[in-house]
PDB file of C-alpha atoms in Angstrom:
ATOM      1  CA  LEU A 126     -16.171   1.625 -25.384  1.00  0.00           C
ATOM      2  CA  LEU A 127     -16.378   4.867 -23.421  1.00  0.00           C
ATOM      3  CA  ALA A 128     -18.237   6.466 -26.331  1.00  0.00           C
ATOM      4  CA  GLY A 129     -20.836   3.682 -26.160  1.00  0.00           C
ATOM      5  CA  ALA A 130     -19.821   2.011 -29.425  1.00  0.00           C
ATOM      6  CA  PRO A 131     -19.311  -1.746 -29.932  1.00  0.00           C
ATOM      7  CA  VAL A 132     -15.657  -2.739 -30.106  1.00  0.00           C
ATOM      8  CA  THR A 133     -14.080  -5.594 -32.048  1.00  0.00           C
ATOM      9  CA  HIS A 134     -10.344  -5.971 -31.604  1.00  0.00           C
ATOM     10  CA  ASN A 135      -8.006  -8.897 -32.129  1.00  0.00           C
ATOM     11  CA  ASP A 136      -4.291  -9.061 -31.495  1.00  0.00           C
ATOM     12  CA  ALA A 137      -1.827 -11.339 -29.712  1.00  0.00           C
ATOM     13  CA  ALA A 138      -2.992 -10.169 -26.269  1.00  0.00           C
ATOM     14  CA  THR A 139      -6.680  -9.327 -26.692  1.00  0.00           C
ATOM     15  CA  ARG A 140      -9.691 -10.733 -28.517  1.00  0.00           C
ATOM     16  CA  LEU A 141     -12.889  -8.723 -28.383  1.00  0.00           C
ATOM     17  CA  THR A 142     -15.914  -9.297 -30.587  1.00  0.00           C
ATOM     18  CA  ASP A 143     -18.721  -6.737 -30.587  1.00  0.00           C
ATOM     19  CA  VAL A 144     -18.079  -5.855 -26.927  1.00  0.00           C
ATOM     20  CA  ARG A 145     -20.084  -3.087 -25.240  1.00  0.00           C
ATOM     21  CA  LEU A 146     -20.061  -1.621 -21.751  1.00  0.00           C
ATOM     22  CA  ALA A 147     -22.742  -3.160 -19.541  1.00  0.00           C
ATOM     23  CA  ILE A 148     -23.359   0.236 -17.934  1.00  0.00           C
ATOM     24  CA  PRO A 149     -23.157   3.202 -20.310  1.00  0.00           C
ATOM     25  CA  PRO A 150     -21.354   6.323 -19.069  1.00  0.00           C
ATOM     26  CA  VAL A 151     -23.560   9.037 -17.611  1.00  0.00           C
ATOM     27  CA  GLN A 152     -21.418  11.724 -19.201  1.00  0.00           C
ATOM     28  CA  THR A 153     -20.624  11.662 -22.897  1.00  0.00           C
ATOM     29  CA  PRO A 154     -18.036  12.054 -24.043  1.00  0.00           C
ATOM     30  CA  VAL A 155     -16.194  10.841 -20.961  1.00  0.00           C
ATOM     31  CA  PRO A 156     -13.427  13.356 -20.178  1.00  0.00           C
ATOM     32  CA  ILE A 157      -9.968  11.800 -19.972  1.00  0.00           C
ATOM     33  CA  TYR A 158      -7.702  13.186 -17.261  1.00  0.00           C
ATOM     34  CA  LEU A 159      -4.020  12.289 -16.985  1.00  0.00           C
ATOM     35  CA  ALA A 160      -2.155  12.207 -13.692  1.00  0.00           C
ATOM     36  CA  ALA A 161       0.998  14.248 -14.290  1.00  0.00           C
ATOM     37  CA  ILE A 162       3.923  15.675 -12.380  1.00  0.00           C
ATOM     38  CA  GLY A 163       6.925  16.134 -14.693  1.00  0.00           C
ATOM     39  CA  PRO A 164       7.298  18.213 -17.865  1.00  0.00           C
ATOM     40  CA  ARG A 165       6.798  15.387 -20.385  1.00  0.00           C
ATOM     41  CA  ALA A 166       3.568  14.204 -18.740  1.00  0.00           C
ATOM     42  CA  LEU A 167       2.314  17.776 -18.388  1.00  0.00           C
ATOM     43  CA  ARG A 168       2.978  18.450 -22.074  1.00  0.00           C
ATOM     44  CA  LEU A 169       1.122  15.253 -22.954  1.00  0.00           C
ATOM     45  CA  VAL A 170      -1.864  16.583 -21.003  1.00  0.00           C
ATOM     46  CA  GLY A 171      -1.845  19.780 -23.027  1.00  0.00           C
ATOM     47  CA  THR A 172      -1.528  17.828 -26.267  1.00  0.00           C
ATOM     48  CA  VAL A 173      -4.228  15.172 -25.916  1.00  0.00           C
ATOM     49  CA  ALA A 174      -6.090  15.151 -22.583  1.00  0.00           C
ATOM     50  CA  ASP A 175      -9.236  16.860 -21.332  1.00  0.00           C
ATOM     51  CA  GLY A 176      -7.610  17.607 -18.001  1.00  0.00           C
ATOM     52  CA  ALA A 177      -4.727  17.094 -15.611  1.00  0.00           C
ATOM     53  CA  LEU A 178      -4.747  15.596 -12.140  1.00  0.00           C
ATOM     54  CA  LEU A 179      -1.704  17.184 -10.533  1.00  0.00           C
ATOM     55  CA  ASN A 180       0.209  15.612  -7.688  1.00  0.00           C
ATOM     56  CA  ALA A 181      -0.995  16.231  -4.141  1.00  0.00           C
ATOM     57  CA  TYR A 182       1.267  18.189  -1.777  1.00  0.00           C
ATOM     58  CA  VAL A 183       2.379  20.749  -4.344  1.00  0.00           C
ATOM     59  CA  PRO A 184       3.262  24.393  -3.612  1.00  0.00           C
ATOM     60  CA  ILE A 185       1.702  27.287  -5.499  1.00  0.00           C
ATOM     61  CA  PRO A 186       4.836  28.026  -7.624  1.00  0.00           C
ATOM     62  CA  TYR A 187       4.741  24.421  -8.860  1.00  0.00           C
ATOM     63  CA  ILE A 188       1.071  24.871  -9.857  1.00  0.00           C
ATOM     64  CA  LYS A 189       1.921  27.977 -11.874  1.00  0.00           C
ATOM     65  CA  TRP A 190       4.781  26.194 -13.637  1.00  0.00           C
ATOM     66  CA  ALA A 191       2.730  23.059 -14.380  1.00  0.00           C
ATOM     67  CA  THR A 192      -0.203  25.076 -15.681  1.00  0.00           C
ATOM     68  CA  GLU A 193       2.092  27.007 -18.000  1.00  0.00           C
ATOM     69  CA  GLU A 194       3.645  23.786 -19.333  1.00  0.00           C
ATOM     70  CA  ILE A 195       0.164  22.440 -20.129  1.00  0.00           C
ATOM     71  CA  ARG A 196      -0.970  25.659 -21.784  1.00  0.00           C
ATOM     72  CA  LYS A 197       2.143  25.948 -23.961  1.00  0.00           C
ATOM     73  CA  ALA A 198       1.733  22.355 -25.163  1.00  0.00           C
ATOM     74  CA  ALA A 199      -1.924  22.965 -26.003  1.00  0.00           C
ATOM     75  CA  GLN A 200      -1.027  26.037 -28.041  1.00  0.00           C
ATOM     76  CA  VAL A 201       1.592  24.101 -30.022  1.00  0.00           C
ATOM     77  CA  VAL A 202      -1.099  21.714 -31.316  1.00  0.00           C
ATOM     78  CA  LYS A 203      -3.615  24.552 -31.814  1.00  0.00           C
ATOM     79  CA  ARG A 204      -5.849  23.565 -28.896  1.00  0.00           C
ATOM     80  CA  ASP A 205      -7.619  26.147 -26.746  1.00  0.00           C
ATOM     81  CA  PRO A 206      -5.639  25.980 -23.464  1.00  0.00           C
ATOM     82  CA  SER A 207      -8.677  27.087 -21.460  1.00  0.00           C
ATOM     83  CA  LEU A 208     -10.446  23.838 -22.388  1.00  0.00           C
ATOM     84  CA  VAL A 209      -7.842  21.754 -20.521  1.00  0.00           C
ATOM     85  CA  GLN A 210      -9.048  21.499 -16.939  1.00  0.00           C
ATOM     86  CA  ILE A 211      -6.553  21.511 -14.059  1.00  0.00           C
ATOM     87  CA  THR A 212      -7.425  19.541 -10.940  1.00  0.00           C
ATOM     88  CA  CYS A 213      -5.279  19.100  -7.855  1.00  0.00           C
ATOM     89  CA  MET A 214      -5.767  17.232  -4.593  1.00  0.00           C
ATOM     90  CA  LEU A 215      -5.105  19.558  -1.654  1.00  0.00           C
ATOM     91  CA  PRO A 216      -4.237  17.915   1.688  1.00  0.00           C
ATOM     92  CA  ILE A 217      -6.206  20.022   4.128  1.00  0.00           C
ATOM     93  CA  ARG A 218      -6.072  20.222   7.918  1.00  0.00           C
ATOM     94  CA  LEU A 219      -8.583  22.462   9.685  1.00  0.00           C
ATOM     95  CA  THR A 220      -7.104  23.648  12.967  1.00  0.00           C
ATOM     96  CA  ASP A 221      -6.686  26.788  15.058  1.00  0.00           C
ATOM     97  CA  ASP A 222      -3.315  25.494  16.276  1.00  0.00           C
ATOM     98  CA  PRO A 223      -1.385  24.466  13.140  1.00  0.00           C
ATOM     99  CA  GLU A 224       1.996  24.388  14.881  1.00  0.00           C
ATOM    100  CA  SER A 225       0.792  21.531  17.108  1.00  0.00           C
ATOM    101  CA  ILE A 226       0.385  19.191  14.121  1.00  0.00           C
ATOM    102  CA  TRP A 227       3.395  20.299  12.074  1.00  0.00           C
ATOM    103  CA  PRO A 228       5.674  17.469  13.349  1.00  0.00           C
ATOM    104  CA  GLY A 229       3.357  14.833  11.862  1.00  0.00           C
ATOM    105  CA  LEU A 230       2.939  16.790   8.635  1.00  0.00           C
ATOM    106  CA  LYS A 231       6.704  17.081   8.290  1.00  0.00           C
ATOM    107  CA  GLN A 232       7.003  13.290   8.432  1.00  0.00           C
ATOM    108  CA  ARG A 233       4.616  12.974   5.485  1.00  0.00           C
ATOM    109  CA  ILE A 234       6.640  15.520   3.522  1.00  0.00           C
ATOM    110  CA  ILE A 235       9.813  13.538   4.238  1.00  0.00           C
ATOM    111  CA  ARG A 236       8.237  10.407   2.745  1.00  0.00           C
ATOM    112  CA  LEU A 237       7.138  12.394  -0.299  1.00  0.00           C
ATOM    113  CA  LEU A 238      10.585  13.917  -0.862  1.00  0.00           C
ATOM    114  CA  GLN A 239      12.265  10.528  -0.554  1.00  0.00           C
ATOM    115  CA  GLU A 240      10.704   9.525  -3.874  1.00  0.00           C
ATOM    116  CA  PRO A 241      13.309   9.827  -6.652  1.00  0.00           C
ATOM    117  CA  TYR A 242      12.581  12.635  -9.107  1.00  0.00           C
ATOM    118  CA  VAL A 243       9.395  13.647  -7.256  1.00  0.00           C
ATOM    119  CA  GLY A 244      11.380  15.304  -4.484  1.00  0.00           C
ATOM    120  CA  GLU A 245      13.605  17.113  -6.956  1.00  0.00           C
ATOM    121  CA  ILE A 246      10.834  18.533  -9.088  1.00  0.00           C
ATOM    122  CA  LEU A 247       8.563  19.547  -6.194  1.00  0.00           C
ATOM    123  CA  LEU A 248      11.338  21.432  -4.438  1.00  0.00           C
ATOM    124  CA  GLU A 249      12.840  22.985  -7.562  1.00  0.00           C
ATOM    125  CA  LYS A 250       9.558  24.073  -9.127  1.00  0.00           C
ATOM    126  CA  GLY A 251       8.022  24.806  -5.721  1.00  0.00           C
ATOM    127  CA  GLY A 252      10.611  27.433  -4.903  1.00  0.00           C
ATOM    128  CA  PHE A 253      12.707  25.448  -2.407  1.00  0.00           C
ATOM    129  CA  ASP A 254      16.330  24.307  -2.358  1.00  0.00           C
ATOM    130  CA  PRO A 255      16.625  20.717  -3.668  1.00  0.00           C
ATOM    131  CA  SER A 256      20.168  20.420  -2.263  1.00  0.00           C
ATOM    132  CA  ILE A 257      18.648  19.236   1.056  1.00  0.00           C
ATOM    133  CA  LEU A 258      17.539  15.985  -0.573  1.00  0.00           C
ATOM    134  CA  PRO A 259      20.712  13.856  -0.294  1.00  0.00           C
ATOM    135  CA  GLU A 260      21.003  14.513   3.460  1.00  0.00           C
ATOM    136  CA  LEU A 261      17.263  14.159   4.016  1.00  0.00           C
ATOM    137  CA  ARG A 262      17.174  10.826   2.202  1.00  0.00           C
ATOM    138  CA  THR A 263      20.249   9.533   4.021  1.00  0.00           C
ATOM    139  CA  LEU A 264      18.780  10.423   7.402  1.00  0.00           C
ATOM    140  CA  ALA A 265      15.345   9.012   6.570  1.00  0.00           C
ATOM    141  CA  THR A 266      16.788   5.762   5.209  1.00  0.00           C
ATOM    142  CA  ALA A 267      18.829   5.374   8.414  1.00  0.00           C
ATOM    143  CA  GLY A 268      15.642   5.755  10.448  1.00  0.00           C
ATOM    144  CA  ASN A 269      16.584   9.175  11.812  1.00  0.00           C
ATOM    145  CA  SER A 270      13.286  10.842  10.944  1.00  0.00           C
ATOM    146  CA  ASP A 271      13.585  13.517  13.636  1.00  0.00           C
ATOM    147  CA  ALA A 272      16.849  14.777  12.159  1.00  0.00           C
ATOM    148  CA  ALA A 273      15.336  14.639   8.677  1.00  0.00           C
ATOM    149  CA  ALA A 274      12.394  16.690   9.913  1.00  0.00           C
ATOM    150  CA  GLY A 275      14.858  19.389  10.921  1.00  0.00           C
ATOM    151  CA  LEU A 276      15.460  19.967   7.213  1.00  0.00           C
ATOM    152  CA  ILE A 277      11.745  20.675   6.615  1.00  0.00           C
ATOM    153  CA  SER A 278      10.970  24.307   7.405  1.00  0.00           C
ATOM    154  CA  ASP A 279       7.632  25.530   8.730  1.00  0.00           C
ATOM    155  CA  HIS A 280       7.268  27.470   5.479  1.00  0.00           C
ATOM    156  CA  MET A 281       7.532  24.205   3.542  1.00  0.00           C
ATOM    157  CA  VAL A 282       4.743  22.683   5.626  1.00  0.00           C
ATOM    158  CA  ASP A 283       2.519  25.690   4.970  1.00  0.00           C
ATOM    159  CA  SER A 284       3.309  25.449   1.241  1.00  0.00           C
ATOM    160  CA  PHE A 285       2.753  21.697   0.816  1.00  0.00           C
ATOM    161  CA  TYR A 286      -0.430  21.616   2.929  1.00  0.00           C
ATOM    162  CA  VAL A 287      -3.553  23.711   3.338  1.00  0.00           C
ATOM    163  CA  VAL A 288      -3.479  23.959   7.123  1.00  0.00           C
ATOM    164  CA  GLY A 289      -5.018  26.412   9.573  1.00  0.00           C
ATOM    165  CA  SER A 290      -8.290  28.084  10.434  1.00  0.00           C
ATOM    166  CA  GLU A 291     -11.336  27.984   8.173  1.00  0.00           C
ATOM    167  CA  LYS A 292     -10.563  31.540   7.000  1.00  0.00           C
ATOM    168  CA  HIS A 293      -6.936  30.708   6.247  1.00  0.00           C
ATOM    169  CA  CYS A 294      -7.861  27.491   4.410  1.00  0.00           C
ATOM    170  CA  ARG A 295     -10.379  29.345   2.256  1.00  0.00           C
ATOM    171  CA  GLU A 296      -7.708  31.907   1.374  1.00  0.00           C
ATOM    172  CA  ARG A 297      -5.219  29.153   0.494  1.00  0.00           C
ATOM    173  CA  ILE A 298      -7.749  27.328  -1.702  1.00  0.00           C
ATOM    174  CA  GLU A 299      -8.368  30.606  -3.521  1.00  0.00           C
ATOM    175  CA  GLU A 300      -4.608  30.940  -4.067  1.00  0.00           C
ATOM    176  CA  TYR A 301      -4.635  27.572  -5.821  1.00  0.00           C
ATOM    177  CA  ARG A 302      -7.563  28.678  -7.979  1.00  0.00           C
ATOM    178  CA  ASN A 303      -5.753  31.888  -8.917  1.00  0.00           C
ATOM    179  CA  ALA A 304      -2.649  29.859  -9.797  1.00  0.00           C
ATOM    180  CA  GLY A 305      -4.597  27.809 -12.347  1.00  0.00           C
ATOM    181  CA  VAL A 306      -6.477  25.034 -10.534  1.00  0.00           C
ATOM    182  CA  ASN A 307     -10.014  24.812 -11.945  1.00  0.00           C
ATOM    183  CA  LEU A 308     -11.145  22.104  -9.543  1.00  0.00           C
ATOM    184  CA  PRO A 309      -9.513  21.818  -6.108  1.00  0.00           C
ATOM    185  CA  LEU A 310     -10.065  18.349  -4.620  1.00  0.00           C
ATOM    186  CA  LEU A 311      -9.934  18.548  -0.837  1.00  0.00           C
ATOM    187  CA  LEU A 312      -8.161  15.728   0.995  1.00  0.00           C
ATOM    188  CA  PRO A 313      -8.830  15.881   4.761  1.00  0.00           C
ATOM    189  CA  SER A 314      -7.634  13.382   7.328  1.00  0.00           C
ATOM    190  CA  LEU A 315      -9.870  10.317   7.484  1.00  0.00           C
ATOM    191  CA  GLY A 316     -11.874  11.398  10.526  1.00  0.00           C
ATOM    192  CA  ASP A 317     -12.369  14.966   9.343  1.00  0.00           C
ATOM    193  CA  PHE A 318     -14.241  14.574   6.055  1.00  0.00           C
ATOM    194  CA  HIS A 319     -17.606  15.763   7.374  1.00  0.00           C
ATOM    195  CA  ARG A 320     -16.203  18.816   9.157  1.00  0.00           C
ATOM    196  CA  VAL A 321     -14.167  19.898   6.144  1.00  0.00           C
ATOM    197  CA  ALA A 322     -17.100  19.354   3.776  1.00  0.00           C
ATOM    198  CA  SER A 323     -19.533  21.305   5.964  1.00  0.00           C
ATOM    199  CA  SER A 324     -17.022  24.130   6.548  1.00  0.00           C
ATOM    200  CA  LEU A 325     -15.420  24.578   3.139  1.00  0.00           C
ATOM    201  CA  CYS A 326     -17.525  22.959   0.407  1.00  0.00           C
ATOM    202  CA  HIS A 327     -20.265  25.528  -0.045  1.00  0.00           C
TER     203      HIS A 327
END
């Protein structure tokens, strides 16, 4: 269908007879990107996909590890690793006073690290100590988010977010590019899209 061809397919769940897309894709072939976070999904990207959409809120060391996993998998199946595009959504906060918004950012990181497996892999591959997770999850589940936030260092906030002045944010985005991200996708807060676009997207 994505290639513009008619499709006929019959099985127990689906019956299609000479079906075509009503609106043909603008880009052909349509590149297929896989959202991936763990090693098996990253290796699948390198094996079959055109690109990876990495998890948001990921530190630079995680990016380097994930990119290497994808490249190694591509080489195993004799694909050119440079043809597999790496995209990543970067939560970005433009501010000249980053410390003033860190408490709110820490709460978002707590919710992220509460997710089973996600917290482990982001901390381990991101260069942080995953042993904080049992206590963090216990505190967060009990509703003690302030105590849980005490386990999130300022360095973690700076690593999981792109936060600071325009100059600092540009430098951080470049760090992600140097780590392997071909296409950084900027994710500002809802009311800040225009300011971020006009400041950083040119």
